[in-house]
mmCIF file of C-alpha atoms and ligand atoms in Angstrom:
data_model
loop_
_atom_site.group_PDB
_atom_site.id
_atom_site.type_symbol
_atom_site.label_atom_id
_atom_site.label_comp_id
_atom_site.label_asym_id
_atom_site.label_seq_id
_atom_site.Cartn_x
_atom_site.Cartn_y
_atom_site.Cartn_z
ATOM 1 C CA MET Q 1 0.135 -0.149 -0.022
ATOM 2 C CA ASN Q 2 1.415 3.341 -0.924
ATOM 3 C CA ASP Q 3 1.575 6.222 1.388
ATOM 4 C CA VAL Q 4 -1.207 8.138 -0.369
ATOM 5 C CA ALA Q 5 -3.528 5.353 -0.108
ATOM 6 C CA THR Q 6 -2.815 4.638 3.550
ATOM 7 C CA LYS Q 7 -3.116 8.216 4.332
ATOM 8 C CA ASP Q 8 -6.672 8.224 2.680
ATOM 9 C CA MET Q 9 -7.736 5.162 4.415
ATOM 10 C CA LEU Q 10 -6.582 6.565 7.869
ATOM 11 C CA SER Q 11 -8.335 9.873 7.457
ATOM 12 C CA ARG Q 12 -11.707 8.079 6.100
ATOM 13 C CA ARG Q 13 -11.599 5.811 9.027
ATOM 14 C CA LYS Q 14 -11.111 8.801 11.448
ATOM 15 C CA PHE Q 15 -14.080 10.536 9.810
ATOM 16 C CA LEU Q 16 -16.240 7.548 10.247
ATOM 17 C CA GLU Q 17 -15.255 7.001 13.816
ATOM 18 C CA THR Q 18 -15.668 10.724 14.813
ATOM 19 C CA GLY Q 19 -18.611 11.788 12.749
ATOM 20 C CA SER Q 20 -21.396 11.115 15.080
ATOM 21 C CA VAL Q 21 -19.286 11.588 18.180
ATOM 22 C CA ALA Q 22 -18.474 14.884 17.280
ATOM 23 C CA LEU Q 23 -21.790 15.971 16.423
ATOM 24 C CA ALA Q 24 -22.981 14.597 19.818
ATOM 25 C CA ALA Q 25 -20.109 16.508 21.495
ATOM 26 C CA ALA Q 26 -21.296 19.593 19.723
ATOM 27 C CA GLY Q 27 -24.664 19.167 21.155
ATOM 28 C CA LEU Q 28 -26.279 18.829 17.756
ATOM 29 C CA LEU Q 29 -27.190 15.002 18.370
ATOM 30 C CA SER Q 30 -27.954 13.256 21.500
ATOM 31 C CA ALA Q 31 -25.429 10.347 22.218
ATOM 32 C CA ALA Q 32 -28.466 8.059 21.818
ATOM 33 C CA ASP Q 33 -29.321 9.534 18.403
ATOM 34 C CA ALA Q 34 -25.700 9.417 17.379
ATOM 35 C CA ALA Q 35 -25.556 5.633 18.291
ATOM 36 C CA ALA Q 36 -28.797 5.092 16.506
ATOM 37 C CA GLN Q 37 -27.680 6.893 13.630
ATOM 38 C CA ASP Q 38 -24.375 4.605 13.299
ATOM 39 C CA GLN Q 39 -26.938 1.665 12.979
ATOM 40 C CA LYS Q 40 -28.584 2.934 10.003
ATOM 41 C CA PRO Q 41 -28.128 1.520 6.606
ATOM 42 C CA TYR Q 42 -28.757 4.746 4.768
ATOM 43 C CA PRO Q 43 -27.669 8.184 5.024
ATOM 44 C CA THR Q 44 -30.039 10.785 6.392
ATOM 45 C CA LYS Q 45 -29.899 14.471 6.319
ATOM 46 C CA ASN Q 46 -28.231 14.643 9.915
ATOM 47 C CA ASP Q 47 -25.673 12.094 8.993
ATOM 48 C CA ARG Q 48 -22.246 13.323 8.070
ATOM 49 C CA ARG Q 49 -21.702 10.376 5.793
ATOM 50 C CA ALA Q 50 -24.496 11.511 3.468
ATOM 51 C CA THR Q 51 -22.949 12.603 0.411
ATOM 52 C CA ASP Q 52 -23.857 13.405 -3.389
ATOM 53 C CA PRO Q 53 -20.595 13.588 -5.236
ATOM 54 C CA GLY Q 54 -22.073 13.544 -8.626
ATOM 55 C CA PRO Q 55 -23.446 16.607 -10.651
ATOM 56 C CA GLY Q 56 -25.934 18.758 -8.512
ATOM 57 C CA ASN Q 57 -27.533 22.115 -8.147
ATOM 58 C CA PRO Q 58 -26.308 23.494 -4.549
ATOM 59 C CA PRO Q 59 -28.504 26.569 -4.583
ATOM 60 C CA LEU Q 60 -31.827 24.501 -5.657
ATOM 61 C CA ASN Q 61 -30.824 21.967 -3.053
ATOM 62 C CA GLY Q 62 -30.552 24.655 -0.496
ATOM 63 C CA GLN Q 63 -34.072 25.756 -1.219
ATOM 64 C CA ASN Q 64 -35.261 22.134 -1.023
ATOM 65 C CA PRO Q 65 -33.522 20.641 2.031
ATOM 66 C CA ASP Q 66 -36.227 17.913 2.371
ATOM 67 C CA SER Q 67 -35.847 16.721 -0.989
ATOM 68 C CA ALA Q 68 -32.109 16.700 -0.918
ATOM 69 C CA TRP Q 69 -32.127 14.808 2.375
ATOM 70 C CA PRO Q 70 -35.643 13.608 3.319
ATOM 71 C CA PRO Q 71 -36.412 13.149 7.032
ATOM 72 C CA ALA Q 72 -36.191 9.678 7.983
ATOM 73 C CA THR Q 73 -39.993 9.496 8.154
ATOM 74 C CA ASP Q 74 -40.567 9.939 4.559
ATOM 75 C CA SER Q 75 -41.154 6.686 2.791
ATOM 76 C CA LYS Q 76 -38.964 4.995 0.264
ATOM 77 C CA SER Q 77 -41.897 4.286 -1.984
ATOM 78 C CA LEU Q 78 -42.596 7.298 -4.269
ATOM 79 C CA VAL Q 79 -45.068 10.080 -3.682
ATOM 80 C CA GLN Q 80 -46.304 12.072 -6.837
ATOM 81 C CA THR Q 81 -44.494 15.626 -6.736
ATOM 82 C CA PHE Q 82 -47.012 17.987 -5.172
ATOM 83 C CA LYS Q 83 -44.945 21.315 -5.937
ATOM 84 C CA TYR Q 84 -44.164 23.494 -8.869
ATOM 85 C CA PRO Q 85 -42.583 26.957 -8.843
ATOM 86 C CA PHE Q 86 -44.079 29.582 -10.973
ATOM 87 C CA SER Q 87 -40.328 30.421 -11.753
ATOM 88 C CA PHE Q 88 -40.522 27.462 -14.123
ATOM 89 C CA ALA Q 89 -43.641 28.555 -15.834
ATOM 90 C CA ASN Q 90 -43.651 29.556 -19.458
ATOM 91 C CA LYS Q 91 -44.284 33.481 -19.475
ATOM 92 C CA ARG Q 92 -46.090 34.848 -22.383
ATOM 93 C CA THR Q 93 -45.085 38.535 -22.616
ATOM 94 C CA TYR Q 94 -46.790 41.373 -24.234
ATOM 95 C CA GLU Q 95 -46.604 45.266 -24.308
ATOM 96 C CA GLY Q 96 -49.059 45.789 -21.395
ATOM 97 C CA GLY Q 97 -47.956 42.843 -19.147
ATOM 98 C CA TRP Q 98 -47.293 39.029 -19.108
ATOM 99 C CA SER Q 99 -49.180 35.862 -18.075
ATOM 100 C CA ARG Q 100 -47.894 32.377 -16.859
ATOM 101 C CA GLU Q 101 -49.900 29.487 -15.701
ATOM 102 C CA VAL Q 102 -49.571 26.234 -13.628
ATOM 103 C CA THR Q 103 -52.018 23.647 -14.764
ATOM 104 C CA VAL Q 104 -52.316 19.881 -14.652
ATOM 105 C CA ARG Q 105 -49.985 20.025 -17.618
ATOM 106 C CA GLU Q 106 -47.211 21.303 -15.340
ATOM 107 C CA LEU Q 107 -48.159 19.580 -12.027
ATOM 108 C CA ALA Q 108 -49.767 16.346 -12.956
ATOM 109 C CA VAL Q 109 -51.283 15.833 -9.372
ATOM 110 C CA SER Q 110 -53.347 19.152 -9.608
ATOM 111 C CA LYS Q 111 -56.480 17.942 -11.451
ATOM 112 C CA SER Q 112 -59.067 20.121 -9.679
ATOM 113 C CA LEU Q 113 -57.617 23.669 -9.871
ATOM 114 C CA ALA Q 114 -55.179 25.515 -12.124
ATOM 115 C CA GLY Q 115 -53.512 29.056 -11.484
ATOM 116 C CA VAL Q 116 -52.580 31.879 -13.768
ATOM 117 C CA ASN Q 117 -50.279 34.723 -12.455
ATOM 118 C CA MET Q 118 -50.587 37.875 -14.433
ATOM 119 C CA ARG Q 119 -48.934 41.221 -14.592
ATOM 120 C CA LEU Q 120 -50.605 44.297 -16.148
ATOM 121 C CA THR Q 121 -48.820 47.755 -16.523
ATOM 122 C CA ALA Q 122 -50.853 50.860 -15.567
ATOM 123 C CA GLY Q 123 -53.242 50.866 -18.771
ATOM 124 C CA GLY Q 124 -52.456 47.476 -19.445
ATOM 125 C CA VAL Q 125 -55.468 45.283 -20.412
ATOM 126 C CA ARG Q 126 -56.302 41.580 -20.266
ATOM 127 C CA GLU Q 127 -58.801 41.896 -22.992
ATOM 128 C CA LEU Q 128 -62.745 41.506 -22.914
ATOM 129 C CA HIS Q 129 -63.188 37.694 -22.631
ATOM 130 C CA TRP Q 130 -64.863 34.734 -21.153
ATOM 131 C CA HIS Q 131 -64.274 30.997 -20.587
ATOM 132 C CA THR Q 132 -66.264 27.866 -19.457
ATOM 133 C CA ALA Q 133 -64.330 27.659 -16.140
ATOM 134 C CA ASP Q 134 -65.265 29.788 -12.932
ATOM 135 C CA GLU Q 135 -62.332 32.419 -12.260
ATOM 136 C CA TRP Q 136 -61.410 33.293 -8.685
ATOM 137 C CA ALA Q 137 -58.735 35.912 -8.236
ATOM 138 C CA ILE Q 138 -56.641 37.812 -5.733
ATOM 139 C CA VAL Q 139 -54.674 40.948 -6.182
ATOM 140 C CA LEU Q 140 -51.077 40.364 -5.142
ATOM 141 C CA TYR Q 141 -49.839 43.930 -5.905
ATOM 142 C CA GLY Q 142 -51.057 47.366 -7.041
ATOM 143 C CA THR Q 143 -54.664 48.170 -8.098
ATOM 144 C CA ALA Q 144 -56.842 47.259 -11.233
ATOM 145 C CA ARG Q 145 -60.211 47.904 -12.672
ATOM 146 C CA ILE Q 146 -62.478 44.954 -13.387
ATOM 147 C CA THR Q 147 -65.557 45.101 -15.532
ATOM 148 C CA ALA Q 148 -68.238 42.229 -16.288
ATOM 149 C CA VAL Q 149 -71.901 42.042 -17.149
ATOM 150 C CA ASP Q 150 -74.039 39.805 -15.110
ATOM 151 C CA ARG Q 151 -76.361 36.949 -16.497
ATOM 152 C CA ASP Q 152 -79.243 39.905 -16.749
ATOM 153 C CA GLY Q 153 -76.764 42.002 -19.107
ATOM 154 C CA LYS Q 154 -76.404 44.533 -16.215
ATOM 155 C CA SER Q 155 -72.853 46.024 -15.801
ATOM 156 C CA PHE Q 156 -70.179 45.605 -13.122
ATOM 157 C CA VAL Q 157 -67.269 47.842 -12.750
ATOM 158 C CA ALA Q 158 -65.126 48.093 -9.685
ATOM 159 C CA ASP Q 159 -61.557 48.860 -8.522
ATOM 160 C CA VAL Q 160 -59.601 46.363 -6.456
ATOM 161 C CA LYS Q 161 -56.434 46.762 -4.553
ATOM 162 C CA LYS Q 162 -53.963 44.246 -2.819
ATOM 163 C CA ASN Q 163 -55.839 41.094 -1.142
ATOM 164 C CA ASP Q 164 -59.186 42.042 -2.677
ATOM 165 C CA LEU Q 165 -60.783 39.096 -4.549
ATOM 166 C CA TRP Q 166 -63.089 38.748 -7.529
ATOM 167 C CA TYR Q 167 -65.167 35.913 -8.947
ATOM 168 C CA PHE Q 168 -66.533 35.420 -12.337
ATOM 169 C CA PRO Q 169 -68.658 32.497 -13.088
ATOM 170 C CA GLY Q 170 -68.043 30.473 -16.414
ATOM 171 C CA GLY Q 171 -69.450 32.515 -19.578
ATOM 172 C CA ILE Q 172 -69.739 35.792 -17.716
ATOM 173 C CA PRO Q 173 -67.694 38.163 -19.856
ATOM 174 C CA HIS Q 174 -65.141 40.255 -18.063
ATOM 175 C CA SER Q 175 -61.944 42.489 -18.305
ATOM 176 C CA ILE Q 176 -58.786 43.489 -16.100
ATOM 177 C CA GLN Q 177 -56.887 46.784 -16.303
ATOM 178 C CA GLY Q 178 -54.067 47.868 -14.402
ATOM 179 C CA LEU Q 179 -54.253 51.305 -12.764
ATOM 180 C CA GLU Q 180 -51.876 54.034 -11.738
ATOM 181 C CA PRO Q 181 -49.125 54.288 -10.533
ATOM 182 C CA ASP Q 182 -47.756 50.929 -11.483
ATOM 183 C CA GLY Q 183 -50.436 48.780 -12.569
ATOM 184 C CA THR Q 184 -51.024 45.262 -10.922
ATOM 185 C CA GLU Q 185 -50.272 41.625 -10.310
ATOM 186 C CA PHE Q 186 -52.832 39.158 -9.353
ATOM 187 C CA MET Q 187 -53.400 35.176 -9.075
ATOM 188 C CA LEU Q 188 -56.365 33.671 -11.122
ATOM 189 C CA VAL Q 189 -57.524 30.326 -9.807
ATOM 190 C CA PHE Q 190 -59.920 28.229 -12.079
ATOM 191 C CA ASP Q 191 -62.049 25.409 -10.841
ATOM 192 C CA ASP Q 192 -60.624 23.018 -13.608
ATOM 193 C CA GLY Q 193 -56.992 21.777 -13.621
ATOM 194 C CA ASN Q 194 -57.035 21.309 -17.306
ATOM 195 C CA PHE Q 195 -57.918 25.276 -17.799
ATOM 196 C CA SER Q 196 -55.500 27.149 -20.128
ATOM 197 C CA GLU Q 197 -55.445 31.001 -20.205
ATOM 198 C CA SER Q 198 -54.710 30.512 -24.049
ATOM 199 C CA GLU Q 199 -57.990 28.804 -24.631
ATOM 200 C CA THR Q 200 -60.450 31.634 -23.677
ATOM 201 C CA VAL Q 201 -62.920 33.251 -25.978
ATOM 202 C CA LEU Q 202 -61.257 36.706 -26.733
ATOM 203 C CA LEU Q 203 -63.433 39.547 -28.210
ATOM 204 C CA SER Q 204 -60.825 40.415 -30.859
ATOM 205 C CA ASP Q 205 -60.211 36.755 -31.848
ATOM 206 C CA ALA Q 206 -63.889 36.250 -32.232
ATOM 207 C CA MET Q 207 -64.308 39.432 -34.380
ATOM 208 C CA ALA Q 208 -61.312 38.399 -36.638
ATOM 209 C CA HIS Q 209 -63.340 35.131 -37.368
ATOM 210 C CA LEU Q 210 -66.504 36.687 -38.436
ATOM 211 C CA PRO Q 211 -67.362 37.712 -42.158
ATOM 212 C CA SER Q 212 -67.548 41.428 -42.188
ATOM 213 C CA GLU Q 213 -70.981 41.447 -43.893
ATOM 214 C CA VAL Q 214 -72.276 39.487 -40.913
ATOM 215 C CA LEU Q 215 -70.670 41.821 -38.394
ATOM 216 C CA SER Q 216 -72.205 44.673 -40.380
ATOM 217 C CA LYS Q 217 -75.441 43.303 -40.211
ATOM 218 C CA ASN Q 218 -75.357 42.370 -36.563
ATOM 219 C CA PHE Q 219 -74.111 45.802 -35.196
ATOM 220 C CA GLY Q 220 -76.100 47.788 -37.981
ATOM 221 C CA VAL Q 221 -72.975 49.752 -39.203
ATOM 222 C CA ALA Q 222 -71.616 50.124 -42.552
ATOM 223 C CA GLU Q 223 -68.648 47.500 -43.374
ATOM 224 C CA PRO Q 224 -66.123 50.143 -43.994
ATOM 225 C CA ALA Q 225 -66.523 51.323 -40.373
ATOM 226 C CA LEU Q 226 -65.225 47.849 -39.227
ATOM 227 C CA LYS Q 227 -62.121 47.668 -41.606
ATOM 228 C CA ASN Q 228 -59.720 48.352 -38.693
ATOM 229 C CA LEU Q 229 -60.759 45.369 -36.428
ATOM 230 C CA PRO Q 230 -57.809 43.609 -35.234
ATOM 231 C CA LYS Q 231 -56.895 40.581 -37.344
ATOM 232 C CA GLN Q 232 -55.728 38.452 -34.449
ATOM 233 C CA GLU Q 233 -55.926 38.190 -30.769
ATOM 234 C CA LEU Q 234 -54.768 40.983 -28.595
ATOM 235 C CA PHE Q 235 -54.871 39.046 -25.243
ATOM 236 C CA ILE Q 236 -52.897 41.619 -23.159
ATOM 237 C CA PHE Q 237 -52.355 45.228 -24.753
ATOM 238 C CA GLN Q 238 -51.146 48.489 -23.674
ATOM 239 C CA THR Q 239 -53.824 51.402 -23.757
ATOM 240 C CA ALA Q 240 -54.571 54.584 -21.758
ATOM 241 C CA VAL Q 241 -55.341 54.518 -18.004
ATOM 242 C CA PRO Q 242 -59.159 54.794 -17.469
ATOM 243 C CA GLY Q 243 -60.570 57.753 -16.004
ATOM 244 C CA ALA Q 244 -62.831 58.178 -12.730
ATOM 245 C CA LEU Q 245 -64.496 54.870 -11.634
ATOM 246 C CA GLU Q 246 -67.660 56.558 -10.997
ATOM 247 C CA ALA Q 247 -67.716 57.792 -14.765
ATOM 248 C CA ASP Q 248 -67.021 54.386 -15.965
ATOM 249 C CA GLN Q 249 -69.738 52.680 -13.827
ATOM 250 C CA LYS Q 250 -72.328 55.260 -14.972
ATOM 251 C CA THR Q 251 -71.746 54.930 -18.635
ATOM 252 C CA ALA Q 252 -71.630 51.278 -18.640
ATOM 253 C CA ALA Q 253 -74.776 50.785 -16.601
ATOM 254 C CA GLY Q 254 -76.689 52.953 -19.029
ATOM 255 C CA ALA Q 255 -80.486 52.561 -18.918
ATOM 256 C CA LEU Q 256 -80.272 49.079 -17.545
ATOM 257 C CA GLY Q 257 -78.826 50.208 -14.472
ATOM 258 C CA LYS Q 258 -75.820 48.672 -12.243
ATOM 259 C CA SER Q 259 -75.697 44.920 -11.403
ATOM 260 C CA SER Q 260 -76.969 44.202 -7.988
ATOM 261 C CA ARG Q 261 -74.255 41.291 -7.643
ATOM 262 C CA ASP Q 262 -70.990 42.052 -6.035
ATOM 263 C CA PHE Q 263 -68.204 40.065 -8.018
ATOM 264 C CA ALA Q 264 -65.460 41.478 -5.569
ATOM 265 C CA PHE Q 265 -64.694 40.992 -1.893
ATOM 266 C CA ARG Q 266 -62.415 43.058 0.418
ATOM 267 C CA THR Q 267 -60.548 40.573 2.385
ATOM 268 C CA MET Q 268 -58.891 42.630 4.785
ATOM 269 C CA GLU Q 269 -62.106 44.427 5.861
ATOM 270 C CA MET Q 270 -63.217 41.229 7.569
ATOM 271 C CA PRO Q 271 -61.487 40.118 10.956
ATOM 272 C CA PRO Q 272 -59.457 37.089 10.912
ATOM 273 C CA THR Q 273 -61.631 33.876 11.287
ATOM 274 C CA LYS Q 274 -59.222 32.476 13.625
ATOM 275 C CA ARG Q 275 -56.089 34.066 15.541
ATOM 276 C CA THR Q 276 -53.706 32.383 17.709
ATOM 277 C CA LYS Q 277 -50.118 33.140 19.143
ATOM 278 C CA GLY Q 278 -48.950 31.076 16.175
ATOM 279 C CA GLY Q 279 -50.738 33.088 13.232
ATOM 280 C CA GLU Q 280 -54.031 33.714 11.810
ATOM 281 C CA VAL Q 281 -56.455 32.664 9.004
ATOM 282 C CA ARG Q 282 -59.218 34.432 7.141
ATOM 283 C CA ILE Q 283 -61.775 31.877 5.379
ATOM 284 C CA VAL Q 284 -63.647 33.257 2.587
ATOM 285 C CA ASP Q 285 -66.140 30.901 0.903
ATOM 286 C CA SER Q 286 -69.763 31.437 -0.468
ATOM 287 C CA SER Q 287 -71.025 31.923 3.075
ATOM 288 C CA THR Q 288 -69.124 35.223 3.162
ATOM 289 C CA PHE Q 289 -68.431 36.019 -0.536
ATOM 290 C CA LYS Q 290 -71.846 35.204 -2.057
ATOM 291 C CA ALA Q 291 -70.582 35.366 -5.720
ATOM 292 C CA SER Q 292 -67.810 32.625 -4.952
ATOM 293 C CA THR Q 293 -70.145 29.796 -5.635
ATOM 294 C CA ASN Q 294 -67.481 27.226 -6.560
ATOM 295 C CA VAL Q 295 -64.228 28.139 -4.932
ATOM 296 C CA ALA Q 296 -63.272 28.516 -1.343
ATOM 297 C CA MET Q 297 -60.179 30.148 0.348
ATOM 298 C CA ALA Q 298 -58.449 30.058 3.379
ATOM 299 C CA MET Q 299 -55.494 32.772 3.567
ATOM 300 C CA VAL Q 300 -53.105 31.677 6.258
ATOM 301 C CA THR Q 301 -50.386 33.463 8.030
ATOM 302 C CA VAL Q 302 -48.090 31.417 10.172
ATOM 303 C CA HIS Q 303 -45.364 33.379 12.350
ATOM 304 C CA PRO Q 304 -41.901 31.981 12.797
ATOM 305 C CA GLY Q 305 -41.693 28.867 14.640
ATOM 306 C CA GLY Q 306 -45.573 28.302 14.211
ATOM 307 C CA LEU Q 307 -47.226 25.349 12.480
ATOM 308 C CA ARG Q 308 -50.456 25.177 10.519
ATOM 309 C CA GLU Q 309 -51.604 22.157 12.470
ATOM 310 C CA LEU Q 310 -52.056 18.554 11.317
ATOM 311 C CA HIS Q 311 -55.477 18.199 9.552
ATOM 312 C CA TRP Q 312 -57.149 17.102 6.352
ATOM 313 C CA HIS Q 313 -60.060 18.191 4.027
ATOM 314 C CA PRO Q 314 -62.927 15.843 3.589
ATOM 315 C CA ASN Q 315 -64.546 17.657 0.838
ATOM 316 C CA ALA Q 316 -62.044 18.829 -1.739
ATOM 317 C CA ASP Q 317 -58.352 18.852 -3.053
ATOM 318 C CA GLU Q 318 -56.219 21.689 -1.802
ATOM 319 C CA TRP Q 319 -54.322 23.964 -4.166
ATOM 320 C CA GLN Q 320 -51.829 26.186 -2.434
ATOM 321 C CA TYR Q 321 -50.136 29.475 -3.593
ATOM 322 C CA TYR Q 322 -47.267 30.675 -1.431
ATOM 323 C CA ILE Q 323 -47.102 34.505 -0.877
ATOM 324 C CA ALA Q 324 -44.441 34.924 1.484
ATOM 325 C CA GLY Q 325 -41.932 33.293 3.598
ATOM 326 C CA LYS Q 326 -40.596 29.725 3.758
ATOM 327 C CA GLY Q 327 -42.208 26.735 4.879
ATOM 328 C CA ARG Q 328 -42.378 22.779 4.553
ATOM 329 C CA MET Q 329 -45.168 20.333 4.260
ATOM 330 C CA THR Q 330 -45.481 16.596 4.879
ATOM 331 C CA VAL Q 331 -48.206 14.888 2.743
ATOM 332 C CA VAL Q 332 -49.151 11.427 4.118
ATOM 333 C CA SER Q 333 -50.591 9.331 1.616
ATOM 334 C CA THR Q 334 -52.137 6.081 1.599
ATOM 335 C CA GLY Q 335 -50.204 2.854 1.443
ATOM 336 C CA ASN Q 336 -47.408 3.676 3.840
ATOM 337 C CA ARG Q 337 -46.257 6.603 1.575
ATOM 338 C CA ALA Q 338 -45.282 10.138 2.742
ATOM 339 C CA ARG Q 339 -43.153 12.823 1.371
ATOM 340 C CA THR Q 340 -41.843 16.206 2.672
ATOM 341 C CA MET Q 341 -41.319 19.338 0.331
ATOM 342 C CA ASP Q 342 -40.124 22.754 1.018
ATOM 343 C CA PHE Q 343 -41.929 25.887 -0.317
ATOM 344 C CA GLN Q 344 -41.349 29.714 -0.607
ATOM 345 C CA ALA Q 345 -42.985 32.511 -2.285
ATOM 346 C CA GLY Q 346 -44.280 31.985 -5.931
ATOM 347 C CA ASP Q 347 -44.461 27.999 -5.408
ATOM 348 C CA VAL Q 348 -47.611 26.139 -6.070
ATOM 349 C CA GLY Q 349 -48.454 23.143 -3.636
ATOM 350 C CA TYR Q 350 -51.166 20.581 -3.782
ATOM 351 C CA VAL Q 351 -52.679 18.068 -1.498
ATOM 352 C CA GLU Q 352 -55.374 15.644 -2.626
ATOM 353 C CA LYS Q 353 -58.622 15.226 -0.638
ATOM 354 C CA THR Q 354 -58.557 13.657 2.623
ATOM 355 C CA LEU Q 355 -54.661 13.232 2.995
ATOM 356 C CA LEU Q 356 -53.080 14.192 6.261
ATOM 357 C CA HIS Q 357 -50.782 17.242 6.220
ATOM 358 C CA TYR Q 358 -49.268 20.229 8.043
ATOM 359 C CA ILE Q 359 -47.438 23.310 7.003
ATOM 360 C CA GLU Q 360 -44.603 24.483 9.394
ATOM 361 C CA ASN Q 361 -42.920 27.869 9.139
ATOM 362 C CA THR Q 362 -39.115 27.004 8.585
ATOM 363 C CA GLY Q 363 -38.038 30.658 8.104
ATOM 364 C CA ASP Q 364 -37.534 33.762 10.125
ATOM 365 C CA SER Q 365 -40.423 35.838 8.917
ATOM 366 C CA ASP Q 366 -44.068 35.226 8.388
ATOM 367 C CA LEU Q 367 -45.065 32.412 6.111
ATOM 368 C CA ILE Q 368 -48.316 33.567 4.169
ATOM 369 C CA PHE Q 369 -50.201 31.157 1.769
ATOM 370 C CA LEU Q 370 -53.399 30.423 0.210
ATOM 371 C CA GLU Q 371 -55.392 27.247 0.679
ATOM 372 C CA MET Q 372 -57.945 26.923 -2.299
ATOM 373 C CA PHE Q 373 -60.703 24.504 -2.813
ATOM 374 C CA LYS Q 374 -62.965 23.633 -5.439
ATOM 375 C CA SER Q 375 -66.079 23.806 -3.249
ATOM 376 C CA SER Q 376 -68.990 26.266 -2.152
ATOM 377 C CA PHE Q 377 -67.487 25.958 1.510
ATOM 378 C CA TYR Q 378 -64.434 25.664 3.504
ATOM 379 C CA GLN Q 379 -63.976 22.330 5.518
ATOM 380 C CA ASP Q 380 -61.310 20.637 7.421
ATOM 381 C CA LEU Q 381 -60.816 18.260 10.513
ATOM 382 C CA SER Q 382 -58.003 18.533 13.093
ATOM 383 C CA LEU Q 383 -56.155 15.612 13.994
ATOM 384 C CA SER Q 384 -55.818 16.898 17.726
ATOM 385 C CA GLU Q 385 -59.537 17.659 17.897
ATOM 386 C CA TRP Q 386 -60.325 14.256 16.555
ATOM 387 C CA LEU Q 387 -57.999 12.412 19.332
ATOM 388 C CA ALA Q 388 -59.291 14.572 22.146
ATOM 389 C CA HIS Q 389 -62.976 13.703 21.171
ATOM 390 C CA THR Q 390 -62.362 9.832 20.987
ATOM 391 C CA PRO Q 391 -62.589 7.568 24.011
ATOM 392 C CA PRO Q 392 -59.133 8.062 25.873
ATOM 393 C CA GLU Q 393 -58.523 4.446 26.486
ATOM 394 C CA LEU Q 394 -58.935 3.663 22.692
ATOM 395 C CA VAL Q 395 -56.341 6.475 21.723
ATOM 396 C CA MET Q 396 -53.846 5.560 24.412
ATOM 397 C CA ALA Q 397 -53.951 1.718 23.253
ATOM 398 C CA HIS Q 398 -53.100 2.980 19.779
ATOM 399 C CA LEU Q 399 -50.414 5.530 20.667
ATOM 400 C CA ASN Q 400 -48.786 3.955 23.598
ATOM 401 C CA ILE Q 401 -48.971 7.284 25.295
ATOM 402 C CA ASP Q 402 -50.023 7.986 29.025
ATOM 403 C CA ARG Q 403 -53.110 9.908 30.202
ATOM 404 C CA THR Q 404 -51.137 13.216 30.979
ATOM 405 C CA THR Q 405 -49.782 13.308 27.491
ATOM 406 C CA LEU Q 406 -53.140 12.643 25.950
ATOM 407 C CA ASP Q 407 -54.646 15.207 28.140
ATOM 408 C CA ALA Q 408 -52.083 17.768 27.086
ATOM 409 C CA ILE Q 409 -53.308 17.537 23.206
ATOM 410 C CA PRO Q 410 -55.372 20.496 22.438
ATOM 411 C CA ARG Q 411 -59.291 19.876 22.653
ATOM 412 C CA ASP Q 412 -60.338 22.166 20.031
ATOM 413 C CA GLU Q 413 -59.200 23.001 16.637
ATOM 414 C CA LEU Q 414 -56.355 25.612 16.614
ATOM 415 C CA VAL Q 415 -55.720 25.847 12.999
ATOM 416 C CA ILE Q 416 -52.354 27.400 13.704
ATOM 417 C CA VAL Q 417 -50.181 26.406 16.702
ATOM 418 C CA PRO Q 418 -49.102 27.518 19.268
ATOM 419 C CA ARG Q 419 -52.294 28.434 20.910
HETATM 420 MN MN1 MN V 501 -60.795 35.323 -17.221
HETATM 421 MN MN1 MN V 502 -54.959 21.987 4.236
#
């Protein structure tokens, strides 16, 4: 054996012998945990023997620590991915704004809902259009003017700001326009995972596909007056910033009068549905926002150190959008399968109906995210509440815990812990 090989072997053995001991000495591992780790056949994330010497992407691994080195409680059988960052989405850019979407085509598990993220400059317009899916939206930045006509043909025109919502049922025609000083950005959620923002009925596109003599007859105007109609779709385009809201409302209403329906909702004007030391939640469904007949929202804030408690939703899949901060979620699937993934602002997450999950704030600032459901109502069940309302002997026999421990489990749903 040459000197280099001997030296290599000695330093490797020294590393193996001292790895867990050194961690235990530094207080990072208990002596018992260190001993247990030395017995494990596979490296885990706290094990210094865990290496990944091949090609890799350290910044991406750093954002996804629970994928790089899963917790030992994750299963070795696969769980379909339930995360897709909007950063990966295909962006369509225009003069006046941009659009990108995450649908079942990008995130295969997300069958019940799809998201479209859109930016409009001041004056930029998402052109007049409609579609078969219902459209729920939240303003993420800036201000916008939205327009629609209801099913009686009566007009709706409103201005919306950050955290305001809107809801346009399928077939109801509408538009969105960015206002001063810097337009808007918003998240649209559609009650169909297969939805595509490029498969909507656009005013410009419809006109371009109709014979001009038919349009002339339909509108009662001479054909030459229509010679400058767009020959292809506008989708998003730049135009002048609109004038005063009241003037637009009045002229759009005309003799029919304004719609009695309110397609917008002011989220921050309602108090939190629940508030604890760990954070707060605002639940908005058709019981509070009448127009939102097929989509329900929980807007959740988890403070640093807090946890959106273990729960599940009996009624619908959950589509998530992360607005701020960092978190992680474990989804416990059926058939002894579980996976933990990490999330940050701009990510989409997904949990199938009835699967157990939690969301933990893993950062040092507030974690804010949306839980979205294709349902007229919000519903969840808390694991703690369930255990606390089951005969104690039965629960203790399952979990091998004593009565003091069981009694310490919260008896009511907290939503976000600590209490
Ligand atoms: Mn739309
Ligand atoms: Mn949930």
